[in-house]
Tab-separated table of C-alpha atoms in Angstrom:
chain	number	residue	atom	x	y	z
A	1	MET	CA	0.000	0.000	0.000
A	2	THR	CA	1.238	3.472	-0.859
A	3	ASP	CA	2.531	5.494	2.122
A	4	PHE	CA	0.059	8.333	1.691
A	5	SER	CA	1.081	10.000	4.967
A	6	SER	CA	4.443	10.977	3.470
A	7	LEU	CA	2.889	12.702	0.459
A	8	LEU	CA	0.783	15.372	2.205
A	9	GLN	CA	2.754	17.421	4.717
A	10	PRO	CA	2.258	20.575	6.843
A	11	ASP	CA	3.441	23.766	5.176
A	12	LEU	CA	6.071	25.180	7.522
A	13	GLY	CA	7.615	27.473	4.963
A	14	GLN	CA	10.076	24.875	3.680
A	15	PRO	CA	11.432	25.182	0.119
A	16	ALA	CA	8.934	24.015	-2.502
A	17	ARG	CA	8.124	24.606	-6.132
A	18	LEU	CA	4.882	26.396	-6.916
A	19	ILE	CA	1.841	25.063	-8.733
A	20	GLU	CA	-0.089	27.879	-10.373
A	21	VAL	CA	-3.719	27.101	-11.219
A	22	VAL	CA	-5.434	29.307	-13.802
A	23	HIS	CA	-9.057	29.090	-14.906
A	24	PRO	CA	-9.583	28.960	-18.694
A	25	ASP	CA	-11.659	32.179	-18.546
A	26	ALA	CA	-8.741	34.006	-16.902
A	27	PHE	CA	-5.993	32.555	-19.084
A	28	ASP	CA	-5.681	35.446	-21.563
A	29	ASN	CA	-5.433	38.037	-18.798
A	30	TRP	CA	-2.939	35.857	-16.941
A	31	LEU	CA	-0.812	35.414	-20.066
A	32	SER	CA	-0.712	39.123	-20.860
A	33	ALA	CA	0.666	39.822	-17.389
A	34	GLN	CA	3.566	37.368	-17.740
A	35	PRO	CA	7.140	38.346	-18.607
A	36	PRO	CA	8.349	37.666	-22.160
A	37	ARG	CA	10.227	34.471	-21.262
A	38	VAL	CA	7.022	32.926	-19.861
A	39	ARG	CA	4.948	34.007	-22.868
A	40	ALA	CA	7.593	32.525	-25.150
A	41	MET	CA	7.496	29.209	-23.272
A	42	VAL	CA	3.680	29.120	-23.391
A	43	ALA	CA	3.802	29.692	-27.149
A	44	ALA	CA	6.507	27.061	-27.642
A	45	GLN	CA	4.370	24.479	-25.825
A	46	LYS	CA	1.315	25.528	-27.864
A	47	LEU	CA	-0.868	26.158	-24.837
A	48	SER	CA	-4.303	27.422	-25.799
A	49	GLY	CA	-5.764	28.058	-22.376
A	50	LYS	CA	-7.986	24.999	-22.618
A	51	ALA	CA	-8.759	23.112	-19.406
A	52	GLY	CA	-6.125	20.454	-18.884
A	53	ASN	CA	-3.248	22.436	-20.402
A	54	LYS	CA	-0.130	22.172	-18.255
A	55	ALA	CA	3.437	23.342	-18.547
A	56	ILE	CA	6.702	23.868	-16.720
A	57	LEU	CA	7.500	27.585	-16.743
A	58	PRO	CA	10.845	29.297	-16.092
A	59	GLY	CA	11.635	31.460	-13.104
A	60	ASP	CA	14.353	34.021	-12.486
A	61	GLY	CA	17.270	31.646	-11.907
A	62	PRO	CA	18.661	28.841	-14.082
A	63	ASP	CA	17.207	26.159	-11.788
A	64	ASP	CA	14.060	28.061	-10.929
A	65	TRP	CA	10.757	26.846	-12.395
A	66	HIS	CA	7.136	26.357	-11.441
A	67	ALA	CA	4.201	24.359	-12.782
A	68	LEU	CA	1.171	25.763	-14.550
A	69	LEU	CA	-2.211	24.038	-14.732
A	70	VAL	CA	-5.208	25.389	-16.621
A	71	CYS	CA	-8.184	24.005	-14.739
A	72	ASP	CA	-11.927	24.551	-14.713
A	73	GLU	CA	-12.613	22.257	-11.742
A	74	VAL	CA	-14.270	23.922	-8.744
A	75	GLU	CA	-12.135	24.362	-5.643
A	76	SER	CA	-14.126	21.697	-3.780
A	77	SER	CA	-13.174	19.010	-6.298
A	78	PRO	CA	-10.717	16.371	-5.096
A	79	TRP	CA	-9.525	15.990	-8.695
A	80	ARG	CA	-8.617	19.650	-9.240
A	81	ILE	CA	-4.816	19.191	-9.366
A	82	ALA	CA	-4.731	15.399	-9.685
A	83	SER	CA	-3.047	15.517	-13.086
A	84	GLN	CA	-0.118	17.366	-11.520
A	85	GLY	CA	0.203	14.716	-8.851
A	86	GLU	CA	0.576	12.154	-11.625
A	87	ASN	CA	2.952	13.971	-13.938
A	88	LEU	CA	5.239	16.365	-12.074
A	89	PRO	CA	8.814	15.343	-11.261
A	90	GLU	CA	9.809	14.115	-7.835
A	91	GLY	CA	9.910	16.965	-5.341
A	92	THR	CA	7.996	19.169	-2.929
A	93	TYR	CA	5.205	21.501	-4.060
A	94	ARG	CA	2.726	24.064	-2.780
A	95	LEU	CA	-0.116	25.911	-4.451
A	96	LYS	CA	0.740	29.467	-5.427
A	97	ASP	CA	-2.717	30.723	-4.466
A	98	GLY	CA	-5.122	29.313	-1.908
A	99	ASP	CA	-4.731	26.076	-0.040
A	100	VAL	CA	-5.030	22.427	-0.909
A	101	GLY	CA	-8.433	21.624	0.583
A	102	ALA	CA	-10.199	18.635	-0.989
A	103	ALA	CA	-7.574	18.416	-3.739
A	104	GLY	CA	-5.235	16.632	-1.350
A	105	LEU	CA	-7.167	13.398	-1.937
A	106	GLY	CA	-6.627	13.468	-5.683
A	107	TRP	CA	-2.950	14.320	-5.202
A	108	LEU	CA	-2.498	11.224	-3.035
A	109	LEU	CA	-4.478	8.852	-5.227
A	110	ALA	CA	-2.624	10.055	-8.314
A	111	GLN	CA	0.479	8.417	-6.878
A	112	HIS	CA	-1.102	5.076	-6.013
A	113	ARG	CA	-0.397	2.124	-8.286
A	114	PHE	CA	-1.752	-1.412	-8.289
A	115	ASP	CA	1.493	-3.331	-8.757
A	116	ARG	CA	0.654	-6.856	-7.621
A	117	TYR	CA	1.260	-8.322	-11.057
A	118	ARG	CA	3.431	-5.784	-12.862
A	119	LYS	CA	6.172	-3.560	-11.506
A	120	ASP	CA	6.912	-0.080	-12.800
A	121	ASP	CA	10.209	-0.209	-14.689
A	122	LYS	CA	10.779	3.528	-14.243
A	123	PRO	CA	9.156	4.542	-10.960
A	124	THR	CA	8.857	8.222	-10.136
A	125	GLY	CA	9.889	9.405	-6.694
A	126	ALA	CA	7.487	10.939	-4.216
A	127	ARG	CA	5.725	14.159	-5.069
A	128	ILE	CA	5.009	15.887	-1.765
A	129	LEU	CA	2.307	18.518	-1.426
A	130	LEU	CA	2.364	21.096	1.379
A	131	THR	CA	-0.803	22.314	3.056
A	132	ARG	CA	-1.611	24.868	5.728
A	133	ASP	CA	-4.769	22.965	6.706
A	134	VAL	CA	-2.890	20.588	8.980
A	135	ALA	CA	-6.029	19.337	10.729
A	136	ARG	CA	-7.285	17.907	7.444
A	137	ILE	CA	-4.232	15.777	6.677
A	138	GLU	CA	-5.111	12.714	8.771
A	139	GLU	CA	-8.634	12.433	7.371
A	140	THR	CA	-7.394	12.836	3.798
A	141	VAL	CA	-4.734	10.164	4.261
A	142	ARG	CA	-7.225	7.699	5.748
A	143	LEU	CA	-9.735	8.353	2.979
A	144	ALA	CA	-7.078	7.804	0.310
A	145	GLY	CA	-6.179	4.532	1.996
A	146	ALA	CA	-9.809	3.406	1.938
A	147	VAL	CA	-10.251	4.215	-1.757
A	148	ALA	CA	-6.966	2.468	-2.575
A	149	LYS	CA	-8.090	-0.595	-0.592
A	150	VAL	CA	-11.239	-0.903	-2.704
A	151	ARG	CA	-9.265	-0.505	-5.921
A	152	ASP	CA	-6.622	-3.053	-4.928
A	153	LEU	CA	-9.100	-5.702	-3.815
A	154	VAL	CA	-11.241	-5.355	-6.933
A	155	ASN	CA	-8.190	-5.468	-9.205
A	156	LEU	CA	-6.998	-8.784	-7.794
A	157	GLY	CA	-7.561	-11.792	-10.012
A	158	ALA	CA	-10.090	-14.297	-8.714
A	159	SER	CA	-7.262	-16.846	-8.450
A	160	ASP	CA	-5.823	-14.667	-5.674
A	161	LEU	CA	-9.041	-13.503	-4.021
A	162	GLY	CA	-11.676	-16.022	-2.997
A	163	PRO	CA	-13.882	-16.311	0.075
A	164	ALA	CA	-10.909	-17.387	2.220
A	165	GLU	CA	-8.919	-14.313	1.207
A	166	LEU	CA	-11.871	-12.023	1.993
A	167	GLU	CA	-11.953	-13.664	5.397
A	168	LYS	CA	-8.242	-12.889	5.859
A	169	GLU	CA	-8.862	-9.255	4.952
A	170	ALA	CA	-11.583	-9.048	7.591
A	171	GLU	CA	-9.367	-10.847	10.106
A	172	ALA	CA	-6.560	-8.340	9.582
A	173	LEU	CA	-9.006	-5.438	9.893
A	174	ALA	CA	-10.417	-6.838	13.122
A	175	ALA	CA	-6.939	-7.353	14.579
A	176	SER	CA	-5.853	-3.797	13.783
A	177	HIS	CA	-8.890	-2.242	15.513
A	178	GLY	CA	-9.585	-4.678	18.341
A	179	ALA	CA	-12.791	-5.957	16.766
A	180	THR	CA	-14.386	-9.403	17.098
A	181	LEU	CA	-14.576	-11.688	14.061
A	182	THR	CA	-17.043	-14.544	13.581
A	183	VAL	CA	-17.104	-16.787	10.505
A	184	THR	CA	-19.919	-19.228	9.760
A	185	ARG	CA	-19.213	-22.045	7.297
A	186	GLY	CA	-19.966	-25.714	6.646
A	187	ASP	CA	-22.993	-27.305	8.317
A	188	ALA	CA	-23.669	-24.213	10.398
A	189	LEU	CA	-23.865	-22.113	7.236
A	190	GLU	CA	-26.168	-24.613	5.531
A	191	GLN	CA	-28.533	-24.623	8.489
A	192	GLY	CA	-28.379	-20.956	9.451
A	193	PHE	CA	-27.819	-19.183	6.127
A	194	PRO	CA	-29.196	-21.515	3.481
A	195	MET	CA	-29.121	-19.111	0.544
A	196	ILE	CA	-25.449	-18.272	1.085
A	197	HIS	CA	-24.665	-21.977	1.293
A	198	ILE	CA	-26.701	-22.917	-1.784
A	199	VAL	CA	-25.183	-20.233	-4.017
A	200	GLY	CA	-21.649	-21.227	-3.050
A	201	GLN	CA	-21.975	-24.996	-2.708
A	202	ALA	CA	-20.594	-25.824	-6.174
A	203	ALA	CA	-17.219	-24.205	-5.480
A	204	THR	CA	-14.184	-26.230	-4.466
A	205	ARG	CA	-13.527	-26.848	-0.792
A	206	ALA	CA	-10.772	-24.212	-0.772
A	207	ARG	CA	-13.300	-21.657	-2.007
A	208	ALA	CA	-16.194	-22.790	0.168
A	209	PRO	CA	-18.912	-20.247	1.042
A	210	ARG	CA	-19.022	-18.465	4.387
A	211	LEU	CA	-20.576	-15.538	6.229
A	212	ILE	CA	-17.977	-13.189	7.691
A	213	GLU	CA	-19.099	-10.965	10.576
A	214	LEU	CA	-17.096	-8.296	12.401
A	215	GLU	CA	-18.308	-6.386	15.452
A	216	TRP	CA	-16.701	-3.336	17.017
A	217	GLY	CA	-17.534	-0.462	19.322
A	218	ASP	CA	-19.484	0.285	22.452
A	219	PRO	CA	-22.648	-1.861	22.668
A	220	ALA	CA	-24.411	1.169	24.141
A	221	HIS	CA	-23.964	3.115	20.902
A	222	PRO	CA	-26.423	2.879	17.983
A	223	ARG	CA	-25.949	-0.284	15.971
A	224	LEU	CA	-24.808	0.220	12.376
A	225	ALA	CA	-24.866	-2.702	9.931
A	226	ILE	CA	-22.668	-2.539	6.831
A	227	ILE	CA	-23.115	-5.369	4.306
A	228	GLY	CA	-21.033	-6.097	1.220
A	229	LYS	CA	-21.765	-8.589	-1.540
A	230	GLY	CA	-18.778	-10.934	-1.719
A	231	VAL	CA	-19.190	-12.981	-4.904
A	232	CYS	CA	-15.509	-13.578	-5.622
A	233	PHE	CA	-16.223	-14.824	-9.121
A	234	ASP	CA	-19.528	-15.089	-10.919
A	235	SER	CA	-19.775	-17.557	-13.782
A	236	GLY	CA	-23.534	-17.037	-13.813
A	237	GLY	CA	-23.985	-20.576	-12.545
A	238	LEU	CA	-25.981	-22.956	-14.733
A	239	ASP	CA	-27.505	-19.876	-16.403
A	240	ILE	CA	-23.961	-19.303	-17.549
A	241	LYS	CA	-22.731	-15.923	-18.687
A	242	PRO	CA	-21.091	-15.534	-22.100
A	243	SER	CA	-17.324	-15.104	-22.011
A	244	SER	CA	-17.694	-11.352	-22.488
A	245	GLY	CA	-19.969	-11.223	-19.450
A	246	MET	CA	-17.496	-13.154	-17.317
A	247	ARG	CA	-14.504	-11.024	-18.276
A	248	LEU	CA	-14.862	-8.632	-15.323
A	249	MET	CA	-16.543	-10.955	-12.854
A	250	LYS	CA	-13.529	-10.903	-10.553
A	251	LYS	CA	-15.042	-7.563	-9.505
A	252	ASP	CA	-18.310	-9.099	-8.297
A	253	MET	CA	-16.929	-8.832	-4.777
A	254	GLY	CA	-16.768	-5.048	-5.180
A	255	GLY	CA	-19.504	-4.597	-2.589
A	256	ALA	CA	-17.428	-6.486	-0.032
A	257	ALA	CA	-14.423	-4.298	-0.883
A	258	HIS	CA	-16.495	-1.170	-0.237
A	259	ALA	CA	-17.828	-2.589	3.037
A	260	LEU	CA	-14.351	-3.521	4.296
A	261	ALA	CA	-12.959	-0.094	3.417
A	262	LEU	CA	-15.900	1.704	5.031
A	263	ALA	CA	-15.563	-0.403	8.179
A	264	GLY	CA	-11.920	0.654	8.376
A	265	LEU	CA	-12.922	4.310	8.116
A	266	ILE	CA	-15.590	3.901	10.798
A	267	MET	CA	-13.258	2.228	13.267
A	268	GLY	CA	-10.299	4.461	12.454
A	269	GLY	CA	-12.527	7.515	12.820
A	270	ARG	CA	-13.882	6.268	16.159
A	271	LEU	CA	-17.504	6.886	15.219
A	272	LYS	CA	-19.980	6.404	18.034
A	273	VAL	CA	-21.513	3.206	16.711
A	274	ARG	CA	-21.695	-0.476	17.438
A	275	LEU	CA	-20.476	-1.623	14.034
A	276	HIS	CA	-21.717	-4.887	12.525
A	277	LEU	CA	-19.944	-5.730	9.270
A	278	LEU	CA	-21.362	-8.648	7.270
A	279	ILE	CA	-19.832	-10.166	4.139
A	280	PRO	CA	-21.497	-13.189	2.555
A	281	ALA	CA	-18.549	-14.633	0.599
A	282	VAL	CA	-19.091	-17.164	-2.174
A	283	GLU	CA	-18.066	-18.209	-5.651
A	284	ASN	CA	-20.929	-18.815	-8.075
A	285	ALA	CA	-19.423	-21.864	-9.759
A	286	ILE	CA	-20.656	-24.654	-12.028
A	287	ALA	CA	-20.517	-28.291	-10.951
A	288	GLY	CA	-22.794	-31.277	-10.509
A	289	ASN	CA	-24.114	-29.874	-7.250
A	290	ALA	CA	-24.733	-26.319	-8.512
A	291	PHE	CA	-28.146	-24.891	-7.690
A	292	ARG	CA	-30.582	-24.981	-10.590
A	293	PRO	CA	-33.212	-22.826	-12.256
A	294	GLY	CA	-36.538	-23.840	-10.755
A	295	ASP	CA	-35.108	-24.843	-7.379
A	296	VAL	CA	-37.049	-23.513	-4.415
A	297	LEU	CA	-34.644	-22.135	-1.839
A	298	PRO	CA	-35.182	-21.798	1.899
A	299	THR	CA	-34.018	-18.592	3.585
A	300	ARG	CA	-32.892	-17.591	7.059
A	301	GLN	CA	-35.961	-15.376	7.348
A	302	GLY	CA	-38.340	-18.251	6.563
A	303	LEU	CA	-39.530	-17.128	3.133
A	304	THR	CA	-39.152	-19.467	0.180
A	305	VAL	CA	-37.582	-18.264	-3.074
A	306	GLU	CA	-38.154	-19.812	-6.489
A	307	ASN	CA	-34.842	-19.490	-8.286
A	308	THR	CA	-35.617	-18.259	-11.777
A	309	ASN	CA	-32.036	-17.319	-12.664
A	310	THR	CA	-28.795	-18.628	-11.153
A	311	ASP	CA	-27.102	-15.437	-12.374
A	312	ALA	CA	-29.234	-13.430	-9.941
A	313	GLU	CA	-27.277	-14.898	-7.044
A	314	GLY	CA	-26.093	-11.715	-5.353
A	315	ARG	CA	-29.521	-10.815	-4.034
A	316	LEU	CA	-29.869	-14.315	-2.599
A	317	ILE	CA	-26.776	-14.129	-0.413
A	318	LEU	CA	-27.594	-10.552	0.567
A	319	GLY	CA	-31.064	-11.673	1.653
A	320	ASP	CA	-29.653	-13.946	4.352
A	321	ALA	CA	-27.128	-11.287	5.410
A	322	LEU	CA	-29.842	-8.625	5.662
A	323	THR	CA	-31.915	-10.962	7.804
A	324	ARG	CA	-28.972	-11.526	10.142
A	325	ALA	CA	-28.296	-7.800	10.390
A	326	GLY	CA	-31.935	-7.062	11.155
A	327	GLU	CA	-31.996	-9.534	14.049
A	328	GLU	CA	-29.796	-7.146	16.052
A	329	LYS	CA	-32.255	-4.241	15.618
A	330	PRO	CA	-29.799	-1.831	13.975
A	331	ASP	CA	-30.248	1.903	13.797
A	332	LEU	CA	-29.288	1.764	10.102
A	333	ILE	CA	-28.429	-0.863	7.469
A	334	ILE	CA	-26.313	-0.036	4.411
A	335	ASP	CA	-25.442	-2.574	1.741
A	336	PHE	CA	-23.053	-2.288	-1.208
A	337	ALA	CA	-23.371	-4.645	-4.147
A	338	THR	CA	-22.348	-4.982	-7.777
A	339	LEU	CA	-25.853	-6.269	-8.256
A	340	THR	CA	-27.381	-5.615	-11.678
A	341	GLY	CA	-26.315	-4.928	-15.232
A	342	ALA	CA	-29.568	-2.995	-15.535
A	343	ALA	CA	-28.138	-0.299	-13.251
A	344	ARG	CA	-25.258	0.218	-15.656
A	345	VAL	CA	-27.583	0.367	-18.653
A	346	ALA	CA	-29.657	3.030	-16.902
A	347	LEU	CA	-26.915	5.065	-15.228
A	348	GLY	CA	-23.590	4.086	-16.763
A	349	PRO	CA	-20.440	3.306	-14.781
A	350	ASP	CA	-20.110	6.477	-12.672
A	351	LEU	CA	-23.427	6.600	-10.810
A	352	PRO	CA	-24.335	3.982	-8.197
A	353	ALA	CA	-28.062	3.308	-8.248
A	354	THR	CA	-29.177	4.284	-4.756
A	355	PHE	CA	-32.289	3.056	-2.955
A	356	ALA	CA	-33.499	4.045	0.498
A	357	ASN	CA	-36.653	3.381	2.464
A	358	ASP	CA	-36.303	6.780	4.159
A	359	ASP	CA	-36.661	9.875	1.952
A	360	ALA	CA	-34.809	12.198	4.329
A	361	LEU	CA	-31.891	9.773	4.505
A	362	ALA	CA	-31.848	9.505	0.716
A	363	ALA	CA	-31.763	13.286	0.358
A	364	THR	CA	-28.871	13.499	2.803
A	365	LEU	CA	-26.935	10.881	0.843
A	366	LEU	CA	-27.489	12.610	-2.492
A	367	ALA	CA	-26.405	15.959	-1.037
A	368	ALA	CA	-23.272	14.377	0.428
A	369	GLY	CA	-22.444	12.820	-2.924
A	370	ARG	CA	-22.604	16.219	-4.586
A	371	ALA	CA	-20.566	17.876	-1.844
A	372	VAL	CA	-17.676	15.405	-1.952
A	373	HIS	CA	-17.844	14.772	-5.721
A	374	ASP	CA	-18.854	11.140	-5.285
A	375	PRO	CA	-22.237	11.291	-7.031
A	376	LEU	CA	-25.167	8.958	-6.418
A	377	TRP	CA	-28.478	8.663	-8.263
A	378	GLN	CA	-31.662	7.633	-6.500
A	379	LEU	CA	-34.036	5.130	-8.061
A	380	PRO	CA	-37.461	4.375	-6.569
A	381	LEU	CA	-38.538	1.424	-4.468
A	382	TRP	CA	-41.635	1.366	-6.670
A	383	ASP	CA	-44.326	-0.661	-4.918
A	384	GLY	CA	-46.167	-1.149	-8.191
A	385	TYR	CA	-43.395	-3.502	-9.369
A	386	ASP	CA	-43.582	-5.700	-6.297
A	387	ASP	CA	-46.020	-7.990	-8.107
A	388	MET	CA	-43.240	-8.884	-10.540
A	389	LEU	CA	-41.669	-10.927	-7.723
A	390	LYS	CA	-44.698	-13.214	-7.369
A	391	SER	CA	-44.153	-16.953	-7.738
A	392	ASP	CA	-46.717	-19.633	-8.516
A	393	ILE	CA	-45.132	-22.093	-6.091
A	394	ALA	CA	-43.071	-20.098	-3.546
A	395	ASP	CA	-43.244	-16.841	-1.614
A	396	LEU	CA	-41.323	-14.952	-4.320
A	397	VAL	CA	-38.944	-15.302	-7.242
A	398	ASN	CA	-35.438	-13.889	-7.265
A	399	ALA	CA	-35.665	-12.431	-10.795
A	400	PRO	CA	-38.799	-11.652	-12.822
A	401	ASP	CA	-39.028	-13.226	-16.272
A	402	SER	CA	-39.948	-9.935	-17.956
A	403	GLY	CA	-36.571	-8.267	-17.500
A	404	PHE	CA	-38.287	-4.921	-16.923
A	405	ALA	CA	-36.954	-2.610	-14.173
A	406	GLY	CA	-34.235	-5.080	-13.232
A	407	THR	CA	-32.431	-2.761	-10.845
A	408	ILE	CA	-35.640	-1.823	-9.043
A	409	THR	CA	-36.963	-5.376	-8.730
A	410	ALA	CA	-33.601	-6.492	-7.319
A	411	ALA	CA	-33.887	-3.777	-4.667
A	412	LEU	CA	-37.499	-4.772	-3.962
A	413	PHE	CA	-36.316	-8.351	-3.465
A	414	LEU	CA	-33.766	-7.168	-0.901
A	415	ARG	CA	-36.404	-5.057	0.845
A	416	ARG	CA	-38.310	-8.244	1.714
A	417	PHE	CA	-35.451	-9.112	4.086
A	418	VAL	CA	-35.186	-5.733	5.829
A	419	PRO	CA	-37.180	-5.390	9.075
A	420	LYS	CA	-40.045	-2.956	8.753
A	421	GLY	CA	-39.193	0.400	10.287
A	422	THR	CA	-35.431	-0.063	9.992
A	423	PRO	CA	-33.714	2.629	7.865
A	424	TRP	CA	-31.957	0.929	4.964
A	425	VAL	CA	-29.817	2.042	2.032
A	426	HIS	CA	-28.865	-0.124	-0.940
A	427	LEU	CA	-26.135	0.944	-3.366
A	428	ASP	CA	-25.932	-0.935	-6.663
A	429	THR	CA	-22.405	0.131	-7.603
A	430	PHE	CA	-20.204	-0.801	-10.565
A	431	ALA	CA	-16.925	-0.797	-8.568
A	432	TRP	CA	-15.034	-0.349	-11.832
A	433	ARG	CA	-13.762	2.487	-14.006
A	434	PRO	CA	-13.705	1.567	-17.708
A	435	THR	CA	-11.622	4.584	-18.797
A	436	ALA	CA	-8.867	6.424	-16.957
A	437	LYS	CA	-9.041	9.978	-15.604
A	438	PRO	CA	-6.455	11.849	-13.507
A	439	ALA	CA	-5.958	9.948	-10.225
A	440	ARG	CA	-8.656	7.499	-11.330
A	441	PRO	CA	-7.034	4.715	-13.354
A	442	LYS	CA	-8.907	2.130	-15.345
A	443	GLY	CA	-9.856	-0.746	-13.064
A	444	GLY	CA	-11.357	-1.190	-9.623
A	445	GLU	CA	-12.949	1.923	-8.179
A	446	ALA	CA	-14.681	3.100	-5.010
A	447	LEU	CA	-18.041	4.529	-6.079
A	448	GLY	CA	-20.360	5.711	-3.307
A	449	LEU	CA	-17.859	5.064	-0.511
A	450	ARG	CA	-16.951	8.688	0.172
A	451	ALA	CA	-20.561	9.879	0.021
A	452	VAL	CA	-21.678	7.291	2.568
A	453	TRP	CA	-18.710	8.038	4.824
A	454	ASP	CA	-19.591	11.742	4.786
A	455	VAL	CA	-23.137	10.950	5.903
A	456	LEU	CA	-22.010	8.595	8.651
A	457	LYS	CA	-19.618	11.199	10.054
A	458	GLY	CA	-22.511	13.601	10.346
A	459	ARG	CA	-24.937	11.051	11.756
A	460	TYR	CA	-22.608	9.482	14.348
A	461	SER	CA	-20.247	12.109	15.703
A	462	ARG	CA	-16.823	10.821	16.686
A	463	SER	CA	-15.890	9.891	20.244
């Protein structure tokens, strides 16, 4: 893991090169005020004043230079100077005008690399950014670590990340924060969490299904349940995906990655909660004992589910986990899941489909997403579609045959396992970035994590 703490340092007046940020609308006026040598350098580098233009500009001495960035990002954006964090030479920097603010996060993440499988042949040394807002450094460093954790876990190949490895991640997290870890597997899983067992039963013994639970905090504090879908690889089961559909299914544990990272933020931030982290961890494999279309599945809650699609397995394992969370009468339940392709068709890769059974809570989440530039988009828990989950032989089906409103009906399925009156949020997130942007490389991505963390900080003030 990148040592983020070394890359954002207090500004004590130490020597540093300047980063000058100019808005495109102010570029012409800025250029006209520059000395001839700077104007000549701008012309030589063919800068037009378009957002994204950057250059190294000369100073008074032979070794004196500073960096220019033309940027139209608002000052609250964490990505405002991220491109400089990626591209500048090794050294120490400060902003010429203003302070770092939220941009510290992008600066840190711009220097993070997933290097498990390929080393950088020409690594660049540390680029240190100075800030006068010293009180903000610790939070920024921890948040960068959480985002990087999600990215790293999602980027791992399924050969290196199965249910056992998710368990090890939770075990390490528990050990570092003094939390209690409980893992249910084998006969106990089959009896107590039948849907988790059934979805994962076709995997090899080394990748056997399990429910991972972590508890932390003062029992007198409000109970907060965080759930993450942990399908470590999804073949689609007997309703097998095409090869193109399986290509990214190592990321189907992206919900678990978000939940683990958020749990780390909660414990590290000492929020006043009794945290209950739940990760149903499985591999949806194909074998002679794989569950079948048409099977009727028992659940921990007592409902019966007619399985109409083995590729709609995520909602099954989340159903048992939601039931378990609800048994402890939590103040709030939040689940993260890479649940439906329909969410991506509707909203694309950047916007997690967000559902909540509490309108005020939903509004708070959406506002937080806008404030921290981690956008969410609310979809309705439309009661009129509840009939789509009807079964002729069981209490409900896991996936309607029509294919209509797939993201909504998946959320309605999950709602059946949430205790009435318990505030609940469901984020159907992609956990993946298909194209790179500054400080946001192609690959695993934390989407919705920072918005939820911002809400939790406000809801459960730190001890």
